[in-house]
Coordinates of C-alpha atoms in Angstrom, one line a residue:
X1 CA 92.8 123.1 86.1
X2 CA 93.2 122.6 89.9
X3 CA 95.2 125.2 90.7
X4 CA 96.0 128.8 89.2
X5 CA 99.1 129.7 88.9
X6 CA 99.6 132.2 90.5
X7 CA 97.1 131.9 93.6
X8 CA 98.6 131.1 96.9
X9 CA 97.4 128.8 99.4
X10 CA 99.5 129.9 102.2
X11 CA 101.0 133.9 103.5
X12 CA 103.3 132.4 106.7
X13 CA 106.3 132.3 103.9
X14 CA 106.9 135.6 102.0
X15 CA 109.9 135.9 104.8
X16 CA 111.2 133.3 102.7
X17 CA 111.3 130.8 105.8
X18 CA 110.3 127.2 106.3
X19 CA 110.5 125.5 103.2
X20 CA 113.5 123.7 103.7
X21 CA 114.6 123.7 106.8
X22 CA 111.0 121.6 108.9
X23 CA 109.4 125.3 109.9
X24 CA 112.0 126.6 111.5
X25 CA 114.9 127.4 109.8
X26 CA 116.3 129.1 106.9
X27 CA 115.1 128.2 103.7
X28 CA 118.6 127.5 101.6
X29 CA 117.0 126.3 99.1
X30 CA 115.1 129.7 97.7
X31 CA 118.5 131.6 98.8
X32 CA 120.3 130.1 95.6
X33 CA 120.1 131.7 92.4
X34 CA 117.5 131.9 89.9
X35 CA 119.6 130.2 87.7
X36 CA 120.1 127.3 89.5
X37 CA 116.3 127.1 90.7
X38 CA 115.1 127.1 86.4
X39 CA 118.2 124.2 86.5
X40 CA 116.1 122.2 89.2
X41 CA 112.6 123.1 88.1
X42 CA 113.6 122.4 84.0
X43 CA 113.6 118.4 85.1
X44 CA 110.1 119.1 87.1
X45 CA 106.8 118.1 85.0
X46 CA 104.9 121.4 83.6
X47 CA 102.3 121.1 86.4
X48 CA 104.7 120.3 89.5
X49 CA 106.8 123.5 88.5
X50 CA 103.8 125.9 88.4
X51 CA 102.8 124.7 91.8
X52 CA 105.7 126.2 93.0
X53 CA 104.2 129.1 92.9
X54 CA 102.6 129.1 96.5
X55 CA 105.9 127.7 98.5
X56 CA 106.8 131.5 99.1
X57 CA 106.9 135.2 97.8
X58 CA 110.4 134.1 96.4
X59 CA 108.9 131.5 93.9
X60 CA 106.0 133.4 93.0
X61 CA 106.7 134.4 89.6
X62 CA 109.7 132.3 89.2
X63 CA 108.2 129.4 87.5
X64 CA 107.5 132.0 84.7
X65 CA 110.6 132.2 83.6
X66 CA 112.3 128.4 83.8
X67 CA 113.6 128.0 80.0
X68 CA 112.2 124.6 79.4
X69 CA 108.9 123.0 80.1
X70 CA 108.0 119.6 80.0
X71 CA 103.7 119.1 79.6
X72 CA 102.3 115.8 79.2
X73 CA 98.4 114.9 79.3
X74 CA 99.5 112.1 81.4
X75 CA 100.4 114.3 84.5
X76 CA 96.6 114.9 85.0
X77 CA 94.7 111.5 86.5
X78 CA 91.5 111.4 87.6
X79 CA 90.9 110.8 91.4
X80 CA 89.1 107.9 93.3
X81 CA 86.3 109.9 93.3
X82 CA 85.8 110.9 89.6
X83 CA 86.6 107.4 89.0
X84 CA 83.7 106.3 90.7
X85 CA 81.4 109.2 89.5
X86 CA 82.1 109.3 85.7
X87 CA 79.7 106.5 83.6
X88 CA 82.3 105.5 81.3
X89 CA 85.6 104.9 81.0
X90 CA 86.0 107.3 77.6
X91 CA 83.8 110.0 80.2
X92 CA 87.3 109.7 82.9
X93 CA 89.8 110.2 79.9
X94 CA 87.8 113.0 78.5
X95 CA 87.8 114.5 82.3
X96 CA 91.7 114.1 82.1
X97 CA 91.8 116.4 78.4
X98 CA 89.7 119.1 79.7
X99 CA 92.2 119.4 82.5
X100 CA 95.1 119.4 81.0
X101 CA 93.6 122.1 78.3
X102 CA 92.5 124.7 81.0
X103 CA 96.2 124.3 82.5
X104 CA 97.7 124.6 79.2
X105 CA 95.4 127.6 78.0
X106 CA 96.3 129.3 81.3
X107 CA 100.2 128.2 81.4
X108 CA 100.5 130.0 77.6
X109 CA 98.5 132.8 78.4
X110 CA 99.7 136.3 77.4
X111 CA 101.5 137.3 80.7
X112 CA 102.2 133.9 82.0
X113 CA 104.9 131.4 79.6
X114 CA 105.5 132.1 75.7
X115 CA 106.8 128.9 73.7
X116 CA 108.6 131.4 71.5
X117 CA 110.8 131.9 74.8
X118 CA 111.9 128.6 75.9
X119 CA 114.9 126.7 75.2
X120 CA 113.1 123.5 75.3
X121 CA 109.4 122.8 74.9
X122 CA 107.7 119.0 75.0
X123 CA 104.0 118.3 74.6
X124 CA 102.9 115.1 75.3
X125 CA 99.4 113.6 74.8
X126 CA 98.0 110.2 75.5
X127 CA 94.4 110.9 73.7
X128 CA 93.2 110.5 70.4
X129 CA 94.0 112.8 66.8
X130 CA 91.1 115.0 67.3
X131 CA 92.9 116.0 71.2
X132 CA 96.0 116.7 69.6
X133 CA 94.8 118.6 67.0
X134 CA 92.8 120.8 69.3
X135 CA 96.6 120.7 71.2
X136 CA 98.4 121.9 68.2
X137 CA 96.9 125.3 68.5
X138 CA 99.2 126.1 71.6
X139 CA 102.4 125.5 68.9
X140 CA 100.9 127.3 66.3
X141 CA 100.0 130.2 68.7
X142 CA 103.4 130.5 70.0
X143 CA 105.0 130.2 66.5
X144 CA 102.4 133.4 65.2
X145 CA 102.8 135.2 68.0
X146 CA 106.2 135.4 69.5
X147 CA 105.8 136.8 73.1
X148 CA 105.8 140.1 72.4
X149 CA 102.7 140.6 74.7
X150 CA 104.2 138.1 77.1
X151 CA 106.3 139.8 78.9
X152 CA 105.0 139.4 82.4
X153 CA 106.5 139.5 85.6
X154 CA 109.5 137.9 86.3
X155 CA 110.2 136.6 82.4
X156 CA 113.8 137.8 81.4
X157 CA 115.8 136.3 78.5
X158 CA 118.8 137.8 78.0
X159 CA 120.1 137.8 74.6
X160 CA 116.4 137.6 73.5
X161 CA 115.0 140.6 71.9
X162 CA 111.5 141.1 72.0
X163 CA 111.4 142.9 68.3
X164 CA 113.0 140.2 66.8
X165 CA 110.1 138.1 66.1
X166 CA 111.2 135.4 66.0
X167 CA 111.6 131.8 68.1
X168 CA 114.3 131.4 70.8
X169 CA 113.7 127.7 71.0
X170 CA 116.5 125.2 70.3
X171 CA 114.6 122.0 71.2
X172 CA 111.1 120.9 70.2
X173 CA 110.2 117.3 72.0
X174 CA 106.1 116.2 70.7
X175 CA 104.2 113.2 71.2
X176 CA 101.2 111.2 70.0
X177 CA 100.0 115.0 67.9
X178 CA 98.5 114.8 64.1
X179 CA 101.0 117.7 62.4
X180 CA 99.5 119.0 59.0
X181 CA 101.4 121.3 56.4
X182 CA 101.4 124.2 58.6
X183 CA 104.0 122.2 61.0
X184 CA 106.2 121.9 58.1
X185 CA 106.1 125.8 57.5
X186 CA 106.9 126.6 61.1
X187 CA 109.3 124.4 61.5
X188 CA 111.2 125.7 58.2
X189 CA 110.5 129.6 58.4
X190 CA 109.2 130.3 62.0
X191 CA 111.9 128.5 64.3
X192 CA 115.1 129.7 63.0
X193 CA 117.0 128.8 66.0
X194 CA 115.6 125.0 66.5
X195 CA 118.3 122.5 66.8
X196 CA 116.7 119.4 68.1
X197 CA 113.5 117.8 66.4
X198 CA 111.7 115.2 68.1
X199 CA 108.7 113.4 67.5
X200 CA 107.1 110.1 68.3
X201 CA 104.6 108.2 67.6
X202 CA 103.1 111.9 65.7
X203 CA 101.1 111.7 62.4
X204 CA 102.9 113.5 59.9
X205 CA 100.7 115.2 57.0
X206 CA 103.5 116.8 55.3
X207 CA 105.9 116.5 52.7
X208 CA 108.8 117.5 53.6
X209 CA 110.8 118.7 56.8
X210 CA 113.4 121.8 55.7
X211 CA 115.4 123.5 57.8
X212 CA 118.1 125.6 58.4
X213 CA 119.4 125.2 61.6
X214 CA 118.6 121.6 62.8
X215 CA 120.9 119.4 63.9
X216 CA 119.3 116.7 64.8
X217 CA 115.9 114.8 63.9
X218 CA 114.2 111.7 65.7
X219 CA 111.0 110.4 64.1
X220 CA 110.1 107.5 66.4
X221 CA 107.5 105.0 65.5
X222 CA 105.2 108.0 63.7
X223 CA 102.9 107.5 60.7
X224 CA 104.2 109.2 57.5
X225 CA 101.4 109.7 55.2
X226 CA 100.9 109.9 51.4
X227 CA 103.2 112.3 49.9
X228 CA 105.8 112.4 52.5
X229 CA 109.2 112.7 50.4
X230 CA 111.6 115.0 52.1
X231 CA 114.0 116.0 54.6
X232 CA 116.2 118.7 53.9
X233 CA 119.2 120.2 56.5
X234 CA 122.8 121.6 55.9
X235 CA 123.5 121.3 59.7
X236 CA 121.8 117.9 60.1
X237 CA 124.3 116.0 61.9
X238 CA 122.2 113.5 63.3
X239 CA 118.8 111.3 62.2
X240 CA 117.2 108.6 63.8
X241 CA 114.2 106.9 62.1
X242 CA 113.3 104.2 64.5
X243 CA 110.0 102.2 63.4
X244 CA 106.5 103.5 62.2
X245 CA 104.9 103.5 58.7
X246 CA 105.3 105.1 55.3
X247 CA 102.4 104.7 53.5
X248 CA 103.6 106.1 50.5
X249 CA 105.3 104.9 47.3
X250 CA 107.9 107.8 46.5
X251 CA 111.2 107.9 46.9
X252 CA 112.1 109.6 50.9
X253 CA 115.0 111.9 50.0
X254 CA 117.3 113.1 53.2
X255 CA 119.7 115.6 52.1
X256 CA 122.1 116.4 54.9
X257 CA 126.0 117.0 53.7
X258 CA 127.0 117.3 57.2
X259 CA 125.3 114.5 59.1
X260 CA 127.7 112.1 60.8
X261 CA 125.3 109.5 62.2
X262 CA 122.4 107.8 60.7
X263 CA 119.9 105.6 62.5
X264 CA 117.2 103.7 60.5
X265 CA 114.8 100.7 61.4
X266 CA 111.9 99.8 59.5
X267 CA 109.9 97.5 58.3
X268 CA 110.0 97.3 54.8
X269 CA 106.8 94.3 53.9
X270 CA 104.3 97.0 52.3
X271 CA 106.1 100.0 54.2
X272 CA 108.5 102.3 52.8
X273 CA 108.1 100.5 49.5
X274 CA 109.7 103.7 47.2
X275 CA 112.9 103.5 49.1
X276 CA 115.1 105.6 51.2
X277 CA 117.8 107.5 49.9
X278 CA 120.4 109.8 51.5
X279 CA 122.3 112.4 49.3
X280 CA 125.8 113.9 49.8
X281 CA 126.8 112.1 52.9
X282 CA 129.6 110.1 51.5
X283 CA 132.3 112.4 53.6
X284 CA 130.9 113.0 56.4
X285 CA 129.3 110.0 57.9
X286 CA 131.0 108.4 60.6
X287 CA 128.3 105.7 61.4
X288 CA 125.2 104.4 59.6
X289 CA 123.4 101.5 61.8
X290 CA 120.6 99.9 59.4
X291 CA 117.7 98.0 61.1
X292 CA 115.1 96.2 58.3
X293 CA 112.8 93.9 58.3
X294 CA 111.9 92.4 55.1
X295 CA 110.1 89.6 52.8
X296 CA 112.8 89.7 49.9
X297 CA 116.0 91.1 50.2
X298 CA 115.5 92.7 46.6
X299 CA 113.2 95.1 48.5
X300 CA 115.7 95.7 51.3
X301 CA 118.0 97.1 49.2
X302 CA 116.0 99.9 48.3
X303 CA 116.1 101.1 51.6
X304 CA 119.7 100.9 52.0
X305 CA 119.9 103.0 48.7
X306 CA 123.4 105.3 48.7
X307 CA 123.7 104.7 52.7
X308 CA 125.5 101.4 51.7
X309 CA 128.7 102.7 50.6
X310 CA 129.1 104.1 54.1
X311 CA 126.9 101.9 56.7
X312 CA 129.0 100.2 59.4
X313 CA 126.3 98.3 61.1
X314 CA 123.3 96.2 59.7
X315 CA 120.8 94.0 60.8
X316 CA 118.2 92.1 58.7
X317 CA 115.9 90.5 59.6
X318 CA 112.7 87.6 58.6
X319 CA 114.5 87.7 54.9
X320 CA 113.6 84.8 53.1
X321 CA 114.0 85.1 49.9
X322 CA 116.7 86.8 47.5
X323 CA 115.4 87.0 44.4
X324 CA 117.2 87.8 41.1
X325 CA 119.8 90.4 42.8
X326 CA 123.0 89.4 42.3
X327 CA 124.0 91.3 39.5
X328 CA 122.9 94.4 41.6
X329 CA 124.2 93.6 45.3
X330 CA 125.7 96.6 46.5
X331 CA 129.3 96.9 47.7
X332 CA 129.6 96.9 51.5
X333 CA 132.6 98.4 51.8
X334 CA 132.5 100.4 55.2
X335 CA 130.4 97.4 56.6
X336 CA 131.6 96.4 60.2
X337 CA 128.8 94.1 62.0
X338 CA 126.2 92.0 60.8
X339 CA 123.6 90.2 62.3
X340 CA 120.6 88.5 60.4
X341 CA 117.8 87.4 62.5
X342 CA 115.2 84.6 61.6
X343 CA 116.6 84.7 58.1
X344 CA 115.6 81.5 56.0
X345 CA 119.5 80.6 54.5
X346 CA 118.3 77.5 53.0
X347 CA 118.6 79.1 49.5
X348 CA 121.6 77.7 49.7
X349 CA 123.5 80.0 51.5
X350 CA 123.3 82.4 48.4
X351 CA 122.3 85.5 50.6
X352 CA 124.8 85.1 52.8
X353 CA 127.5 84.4 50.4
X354 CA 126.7 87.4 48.7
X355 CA 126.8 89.6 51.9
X356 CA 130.1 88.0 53.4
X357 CA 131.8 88.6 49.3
X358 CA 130.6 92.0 49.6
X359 CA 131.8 93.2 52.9
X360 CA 135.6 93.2 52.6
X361 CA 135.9 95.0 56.4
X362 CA 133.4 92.6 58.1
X363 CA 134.5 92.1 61.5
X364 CA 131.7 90.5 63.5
X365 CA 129.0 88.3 61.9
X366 CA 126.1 87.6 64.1
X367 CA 123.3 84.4 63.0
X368 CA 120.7 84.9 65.3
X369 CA 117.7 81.6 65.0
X370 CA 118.0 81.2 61.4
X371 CA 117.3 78.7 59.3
X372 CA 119.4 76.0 57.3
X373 CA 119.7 73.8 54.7
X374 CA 119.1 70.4 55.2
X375 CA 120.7 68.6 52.6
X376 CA 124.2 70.2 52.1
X377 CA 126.0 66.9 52.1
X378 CA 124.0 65.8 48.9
X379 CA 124.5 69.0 47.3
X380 CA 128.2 68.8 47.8
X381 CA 128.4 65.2 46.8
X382 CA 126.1 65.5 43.6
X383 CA 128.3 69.1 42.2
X384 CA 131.3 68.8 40.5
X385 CA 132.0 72.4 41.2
X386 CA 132.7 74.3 43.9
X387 CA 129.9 74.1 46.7
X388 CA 128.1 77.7 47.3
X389 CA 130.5 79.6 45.3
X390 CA 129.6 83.0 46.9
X391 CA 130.4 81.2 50.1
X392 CA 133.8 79.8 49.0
X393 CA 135.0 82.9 47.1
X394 CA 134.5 85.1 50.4
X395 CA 136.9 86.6 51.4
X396 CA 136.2 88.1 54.7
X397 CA 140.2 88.3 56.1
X398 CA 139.2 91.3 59.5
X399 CA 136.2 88.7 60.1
X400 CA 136.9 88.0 63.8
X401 CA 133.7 86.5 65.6
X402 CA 131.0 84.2 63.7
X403 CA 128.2 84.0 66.5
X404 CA 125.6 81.4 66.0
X405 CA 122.5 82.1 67.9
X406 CA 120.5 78.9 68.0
X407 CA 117.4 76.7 70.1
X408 CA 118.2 73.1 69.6
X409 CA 117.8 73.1 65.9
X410 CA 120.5 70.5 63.9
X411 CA 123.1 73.5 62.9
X412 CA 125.9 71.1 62.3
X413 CA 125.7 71.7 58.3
X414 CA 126.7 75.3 59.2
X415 CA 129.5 74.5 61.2
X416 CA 130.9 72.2 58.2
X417 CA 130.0 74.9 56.0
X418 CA 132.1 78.0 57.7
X419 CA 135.2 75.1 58.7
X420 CA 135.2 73.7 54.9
X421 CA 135.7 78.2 54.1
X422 CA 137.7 78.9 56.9
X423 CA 141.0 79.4 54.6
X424 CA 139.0 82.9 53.5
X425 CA 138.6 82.9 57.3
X426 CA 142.1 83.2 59.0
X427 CA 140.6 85.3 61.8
X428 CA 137.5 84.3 62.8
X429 CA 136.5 82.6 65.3
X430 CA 133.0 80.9 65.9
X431 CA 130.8 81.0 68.8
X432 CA 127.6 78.6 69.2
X433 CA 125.3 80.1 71.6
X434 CA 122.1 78.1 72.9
X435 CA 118.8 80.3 73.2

């Protein structure tokens, strides 16, 4: 680490003068109040805030106290001159760990910053699994030991009781870290007060996140390993699962009565294979936004599981084939928008005419470089019954905008298609965008 934190580089401003004003004239800026100085320094980096320390007698211990810290592996580059110096280029990056690990050892010293006293803590890391395990020690130190022997200069919390033993923190931010079981068992016994869950791009090698207070949980492009079944809240009110893996084959149960907004995207060819399923939501939900990727829409539908009854948005997308579903094609009642993207539709439109005569509320349908059948005119001329009768029996009355999202490919079968419906169709109008 290049700098203690508490060493000072300079004496000519323990008067408080000069910081602000070019040398000469008051400093206005250490004359506000502390509370507004942790506002300022809380949207600093971990490293720029502890350098504070040596503007002036005023900010010497002041850094100590700012409620949340932001530390990321990233804020530590090596210089020209290491550049040239180290052999390799895994030699620089391994120059960059040890840095940020003295300043982190130092920063959550006894005496100096205690996790359990922050209202919002991120750790980022840009390494490798075996850095962020060696990282994970500063979360699990804070989560064993509260702060009780922290209680340096200049660190006040009011409202925080130092027998309490337990964590203040409300927000939790990691990146790029490998969390094992442990994690798990912090998270659901050691942090009663934690409200907001983050973490991307994080191994997770658990099975379950529980909680008591959270109230809302991000997992963003992270690898979920082998046995990973299980999130449990009462106060959820908010979860976003936006990419990564599932490399398991059991059933992911989220059980969160009061969660009001649901956010999934994933890939579901070889991922996520046992299904999703969220329990209890039914009443509360105010928005569901579905984001899959898929081979078969037979395996889609396990990932919608009970969220269909409530979603309002979804997106599909590389679909191509719908297998022997139609018997089981869930009601999309609460269904609002719906975009399919690079979906083959030459199966005779039954996908679509099973989605369209399953969303009563539809309002916007969205066709975004699909493909289409290329012999609809023989079909219709060759059947004596009704063309695509999924097509022809929808009844999508609140549809009011067809977008057609195309690049030069012949989509004029479509268009006859969607006119030759568009008595089921009184509303809609269709737009024919060129990409």
């Amino acid at each position: 680490m290049e700098e203690a934190p508490c060493k000072r580089s300079r004496t000519n401003d323990d008067a408080g003068t000069g910081i602000m004003a070019g040398g000469g004239g008051d400093d206005r800026l250490s004359a506000l109040p502390d509370c507004l100085l942790h506002e300022i320094m809380s949207r600093m980096k971990a490293r720029q805030v502890v350098q504070t320390c040596v503007l002036s007698a005023r900010w010497r211990h002041l850094w100590r106290s700012v409620p949340c810290f932001d530390a990321d592996e990233g804020e530590f580059e090596f210089t020209v001159a290491e550049a040239r110096a180290a052999p390799t280029f895994p030699d620089l990056l391994e120059m960059r760990w040890e840095k940020f690990e003295d300043f982190m050892d130092i920063l959550l010293s006894p005496g100096n910053v205690s996790i359990a006293h922050l209202d919002k803590f991120r750790l980022g890391f840009t390494g490798c699994d075996s850095e962020s395990k060696r990282g994970y020690r500063w979360i699990r130190r804070g989560i064993k030991y509260d702060g009780d022997a922290a209680q340096g200069p200049g660190i006040q919390r009011q409202g925080f009781s130092s027998t309490t033993r337990s964590w203040r923190l409300r927000k939790l931010h990691l990146d790029k870290m490998c969390l094992d079981a442990l994690f798990s068992e912090h998270v659901g016994s050691g942090c009663p007060n934690l409200e907001d869950l983050e973490l991307t791009e994080c191994k997770l090698e658990f099975e379950a996140i529980t909680s008591g207070s959270l109230k809302s949980l991000v997992l963003k492009k992270c690898c979920m390993i082998d046995g990973f079944r299980e999130i449990t809240s009462p106060m959820l009110s908010s979860l976003v699962i936006d990419g990564g893996s599932y490399t398991g084959d059991c059933l992911v149960v989220t059980t969160a009565p009061a969660a009001a907004s649901v956010f999934l995207n994933v890939d579901v060819s070889g991922l996520f294979v046992g299904g999703f399923s969220l329990r209890g939501m039914t009443t509360s939900l105010a928005k569901a936004s579905v984001r899959l990727r898929s081979r078969k829409i037979v395996d889609a539908l396990k990932i919608l599981g009970s969220v269909s009854d409530v979603m309002t948005n979804l997106e599909l997308s590389q679909v191509m084939v719908l297998g022997e579903c139609s018997a089981t094609f869930p009601q999309l009642n609460n269904l609002r928008t719906l975009q399919l993207n690079r979906c083959d539709l030459s199966d005779g439109f039954q996908m679509l005419g099973l989605l369209l005569r399953n969303s009563p509320n539809l309002e916007r349908l969205t066709l975004r470089w699909c493909k289409y059948s290329n012999d609809l005119k023989n079909k219709r001329r060759s059947s004596k019954s009704k063309p695509y009768p999924n097509l022809v029996d929808a009844r999508c009355e609140k549809l009011k905008l067809t977008e057609i999202i195309y690049r030069g490919e012949d989509i004029h079968q479509l268009i006859e298609l969607l006119l030759c419906i568009s008595e089921n169709l009184p509303n809609n109008y269709i737009k024919l965008i060129e990409s």
